[in-house]
Amino acid sequence: MKQTYKTITKDIDQNDSNYCTVLAVAIAMDLPFKKVQKGFFELGRKRHRGFYFFDNWKKVAKKFNIKYEILAGSLTDVKMRYHTTLTANNCTDYLDLETYILCCRGHVFAVKNGNVEDWTKGRKHRINRVIRIINKKSKVKSLNSWDSGFDLSKY
């Protein structure tokens, strides 16, 4: 099931708000929103309250079995790694076609296959943390000749 911002938000029960963390994980992991929401409630999130995502990221990753890599853990790291300030408007120009969870001040959103899956798409919300989701399904073929599996000792 392919999760996008539009498909999830049209089916969400309006009995909750401030669920950007739930939405970002549901989109990034292609999990049903209700299942992820229930998991966040078990981690301590209250209805109509936000969730300090980056502070609790290890708990979230363990709960939903997420393999990840923190590419930038602060605004300074983002500037050093990408040599510019990333925003929701320009982040797809600098990130590969993979799945990311990006944090900006007080908000979290997902970027999947080069698309910002959130209401912040096209806005200039400054990104201060970048987490790359490592998906088991999408393996990138190594272009290194040493990893190719061929026996080159005969040559």
mmCIF file of C-alpha atoms in Angstrom:
data_model
loop_
_atom_site.group_PDB
_atom_site.id
_atom_site.type_symbol
_atom_site.label_atom_id
_atom_site.label_comp_id
_atom_site.label_asym_id
_atom_site.label_seq_id
_atom_site.Cartn_x
_atom_site.Cartn_y
_atom_site.Cartn_z
ATOM 1 C CA MET A 1 0.000 0.000 0.000
ATOM 2 C CA LYS A 2 1.542 3.304 -1.081
ATOM 3 C CA GLN A 3 1.057 5.987 1.522
ATOM 4 C CA THR A 4 1.009 9.650 0.530
ATOM 5 C CA TYR A 5 0.046 12.773 2.417
ATOM 6 C CA LYS A 6 -3.200 13.184 0.449
ATOM 7 C CA THR A 7 -4.362 9.566 0.820
ATOM 8 C CA ILE A 8 -3.741 9.505 4.561
ATOM 9 C CA THR A 9 -5.172 12.913 5.457
ATOM 10 C CA LYS A 10 -8.479 12.320 3.688
ATOM 11 C CA ASP A 11 -9.105 9.199 5.809
ATOM 12 C CA ILE A 12 -7.904 10.486 9.198
ATOM 13 C CA ASP A 13 -10.342 10.631 12.077
ATOM 14 C CA GLN A 14 -10.659 14.301 13.053
ATOM 15 C CA ASN A 15 -10.495 13.391 16.762
ATOM 16 C CA ASP A 16 -6.770 14.163 16.871
ATOM 17 C CA SER A 17 -4.366 16.950 15.954
ATOM 18 C CA ASN A 18 -0.631 17.654 16.065
ATOM 19 C CA TYR A 19 0.112 14.243 14.543
ATOM 20 C CA CYS A 20 2.925 15.189 12.153
ATOM 21 C CA THR A 21 5.271 12.612 13.697
ATOM 22 C CA VAL A 22 2.704 9.858 13.241
ATOM 23 C CA LEU A 23 2.065 10.950 9.663
ATOM 24 C CA ALA A 24 5.778 11.091 8.789
ATOM 25 C CA VAL A 25 6.481 7.573 10.106
ATOM 26 C CA ALA A 26 3.356 6.149 8.424
ATOM 27 C CA ILE A 27 4.397 7.600 5.061
ATOM 28 C CA ALA A 28 8.081 6.692 5.393
ATOM 29 C CA MET A 29 7.388 3.086 6.396
ATOM 30 C CA ASP A 30 4.224 2.496 4.292
ATOM 31 C CA LEU A 31 2.287 1.519 7.399
ATOM 32 C CA PRO A 32 -1.384 2.217 8.131
ATOM 33 C CA PHE A 33 -1.908 5.482 10.006
ATOM 34 C CA LYS A 34 -4.073 3.864 12.721
ATOM 35 C CA LYS A 35 -1.378 1.271 13.501
ATOM 36 C CA VAL A 36 1.335 3.920 13.774
ATOM 37 C CA GLN A 37 -0.930 6.170 15.842
ATOM 38 C CA LYS A 38 -1.595 3.331 18.280
ATOM 39 C CA GLY A 39 2.153 2.690 18.539
ATOM 40 C CA PHE A 40 2.815 6.345 19.333
ATOM 41 C CA PHE A 41 0.126 6.282 22.040
ATOM 42 C CA GLU A 42 1.958 3.314 23.570
ATOM 43 C CA LEU A 43 5.189 5.356 23.493
ATOM 44 C CA GLY A 44 3.528 8.125 25.497
ATOM 45 C CA ARG A 45 2.039 10.481 22.936
ATOM 46 C CA LYS A 46 -1.210 12.093 24.104
ATOM 47 C CA ARG A 47 -4.120 12.897 21.801
ATOM 48 C CA HIS A 48 -4.046 16.520 20.525
ATOM 49 C CA ARG A 49 -0.445 16.842 21.731
ATOM 50 C CA GLY A 50 2.743 16.790 19.738
ATOM 51 C CA PHE A 51 5.588 14.363 20.272
ATOM 52 C CA TYR A 52 9.225 15.393 20.678
ATOM 53 C CA PHE A 53 10.332 13.326 17.745
ATOM 54 C CA PHE A 54 14.106 13.623 17.687
ATOM 55 C CA ASP A 55 14.417 13.180 21.462
ATOM 56 C CA ASN A 56 12.433 9.927 21.240
ATOM 57 C CA TRP A 57 13.683 8.756 17.830
ATOM 58 C CA LYS A 58 15.453 5.627 19.116
ATOM 59 C CA LYS A 59 12.240 4.452 20.834
ATOM 60 C CA VAL A 60 10.242 5.070 17.649
ATOM 61 C CA ALA A 61 12.797 3.214 15.511
ATOM 62 C CA LYS A 62 12.780 0.242 17.867
ATOM 63 C CA LYS A 63 8.968 0.166 18.080
ATOM 64 C CA PHE A 64 8.448 0.135 14.297
ATOM 65 C CA ASN A 65 11.647 -1.770 13.418
ATOM 66 C CA ILE A 66 13.103 1.102 11.409
ATOM 67 C CA LYS A 67 16.651 0.935 10.088
ATOM 68 C CA TYR A 68 18.004 4.465 9.784
ATOM 69 C CA GLU A 69 21.009 6.712 9.440
ATOM 70 C CA ILE A 70 21.159 10.206 10.933
ATOM 71 C CA LEU A 71 22.745 12.320 8.209
ATOM 72 C CA ALA A 72 22.507 15.639 10.064
ATOM 73 C CA GLY A 73 21.604 16.047 13.722
ATOM 74 C CA SER A 74 21.558 19.839 13.919
ATOM 75 C CA LEU A 75 21.181 22.926 11.783
ATOM 76 C CA THR A 76 24.972 23.299 11.690
ATOM 77 C CA ASP A 77 25.328 19.695 10.486
ATOM 78 C CA VAL A 78 22.810 20.359 7.710
ATOM 79 C CA LYS A 79 24.742 23.419 6.543
ATOM 80 C CA MET A 80 28.073 21.589 6.677
ATOM 81 C CA ARG A 81 26.822 18.502 4.842
ATOM 82 C CA TYR A 82 24.804 20.193 2.089
ATOM 83 C CA HIS A 83 26.672 23.556 1.961
ATOM 84 C CA THR A 84 23.384 25.432 2.101
ATOM 85 C CA THR A 85 20.300 25.855 4.222
ATOM 86 C CA LEU A 86 17.777 23.168 3.355
ATOM 87 C CA THR A 87 14.095 24.050 3.331
ATOM 88 C CA ALA A 88 10.961 22.086 2.512
ATOM 89 C CA ASN A 89 11.020 23.950 -0.792
ATOM 90 C CA ASN A 90 14.544 22.985 -1.936
ATOM 91 C CA CYS A 91 15.382 19.774 -0.035
ATOM 92 C CA THR A 92 14.542 17.510 -2.975
ATOM 93 C CA ASP A 93 17.256 19.248 -5.009
ATOM 94 C CA TYR A 94 19.908 18.057 -2.531
ATOM 95 C CA LEU A 95 18.579 14.677 -1.346
ATOM 96 C CA ASP A 96 18.722 11.417 -3.290
ATOM 97 C CA LEU A 97 15.581 9.581 -4.421
ATOM 98 C CA GLU A 98 15.246 7.706 -1.154
ATOM 99 C CA THR A 99 13.076 7.996 1.940
ATOM 100 C CA TYR A 100 13.865 10.602 4.566
ATOM 101 C CA ILE A 101 12.299 12.006 7.703
ATOM 102 C CA LEU A 102 13.135 15.688 8.035
ATOM 103 C CA CYS A 103 12.712 17.830 11.114
ATOM 104 C CA CYS A 104 12.190 21.554 11.214
ATOM 105 C CA ARG A 105 11.331 23.702 14.209
ATOM 106 C CA GLY A 106 8.293 22.094 15.828
ATOM 107 C CA HIS A 107 7.426 19.927 12.812
ATOM 108 C CA VAL A 108 8.402 16.636 11.154
ATOM 109 C CA PHE A 109 7.680 15.461 7.616
ATOM 110 C CA ALA A 110 8.608 12.719 5.187
ATOM 111 C CA VAL A 111 10.291 12.925 1.807
ATOM 112 C CA LYS A 112 9.764 9.873 -0.337
ATOM 113 C CA ASN A 113 11.176 9.299 -3.834
ATOM 114 C CA GLY A 114 11.922 12.992 -4.269
ATOM 115 C CA ASN A 115 8.489 14.216 -3.147
ATOM 116 C CA VAL A 116 7.761 16.173 0.014
ATOM 117 C CA GLU A 117 4.740 14.424 1.526
ATOM 118 C CA ASP A 118 3.393 17.209 3.712
ATOM 119 C CA TRP A 119 1.610 20.547 3.783
ATOM 120 C CA THR A 120 5.035 22.251 3.995
ATOM 121 C CA LYS A 121 5.757 21.349 0.356
ATOM 122 C CA GLY A 122 6.942 24.488 -1.413
ATOM 123 C CA ARG A 123 7.403 26.469 1.815
ATOM 124 C CA LYS A 124 10.580 27.801 3.315
ATOM 125 C CA HIS A 125 10.582 25.945 6.620
ATOM 126 C CA ARG A 126 14.249 25.510 7.525
ATOM 127 C CA ILE A 127 15.303 21.885 8.077
ATOM 128 C CA ASN A 128 17.481 21.218 11.109
ATOM 129 C CA ARG A 129 17.688 17.392 11.118
ATOM 130 C CA VAL A 130 17.892 14.789 8.349
ATOM 131 C CA ILE A 131 17.246 11.085 8.943
ATOM 132 C CA ARG A 132 17.571 8.636 6.053
ATOM 133 C CA ILE A 133 15.368 5.541 6.257
ATOM 134 C CA ILE A 134 17.211 2.432 5.124
ATOM 135 C CA ASN A 135 14.702 0.191 3.412
ATOM 136 C CA LYS A 136 15.529 -3.498 3.048
ATOM 137 C CA LYS A 137 13.618 -3.718 -0.235
ATOM 138 C CA SER A 138 15.618 -1.129 -2.156
ATOM 139 C CA LYS A 139 19.188 -2.323 -2.497
ATOM 140 C CA VAL A 140 21.483 -0.228 -4.608
ATOM 141 C CA LYS A 141 23.811 -2.201 -6.830
ATOM 142 C CA SER A 142 27.449 -1.503 -6.094
ATOM 143 C CA LEU A 143 29.414 -0.102 -8.993
ATOM 144 C CA ASN A 144 32.692 -1.056 -7.360
ATOM 145 C CA SER A 145 34.411 -3.789 -9.393
ATOM 146 C CA TRP A 146 35.709 -5.440 -6.183
ATOM 147 C CA ASP A 147 32.136 -6.023 -4.989
ATOM 148 C CA SER A 148 30.864 -7.407 -8.292
ATOM 149 C CA GLY A 149 31.278 -11.068 -7.370
ATOM 150 C CA PHE A 150 33.382 -11.885 -10.416
ATOM 151 C CA ASP A 151 36.681 -13.697 -10.000
ATOM 152 C CA LEU A 152 39.234 -11.270 -11.422
ATOM 153 C CA SER A 153 42.272 -13.296 -10.329
ATOM 154 C CA LYS A 154 42.523 -14.973 -13.765
ATOM 155 C CA TYR A 155 43.269 -11.699 -15.497
#
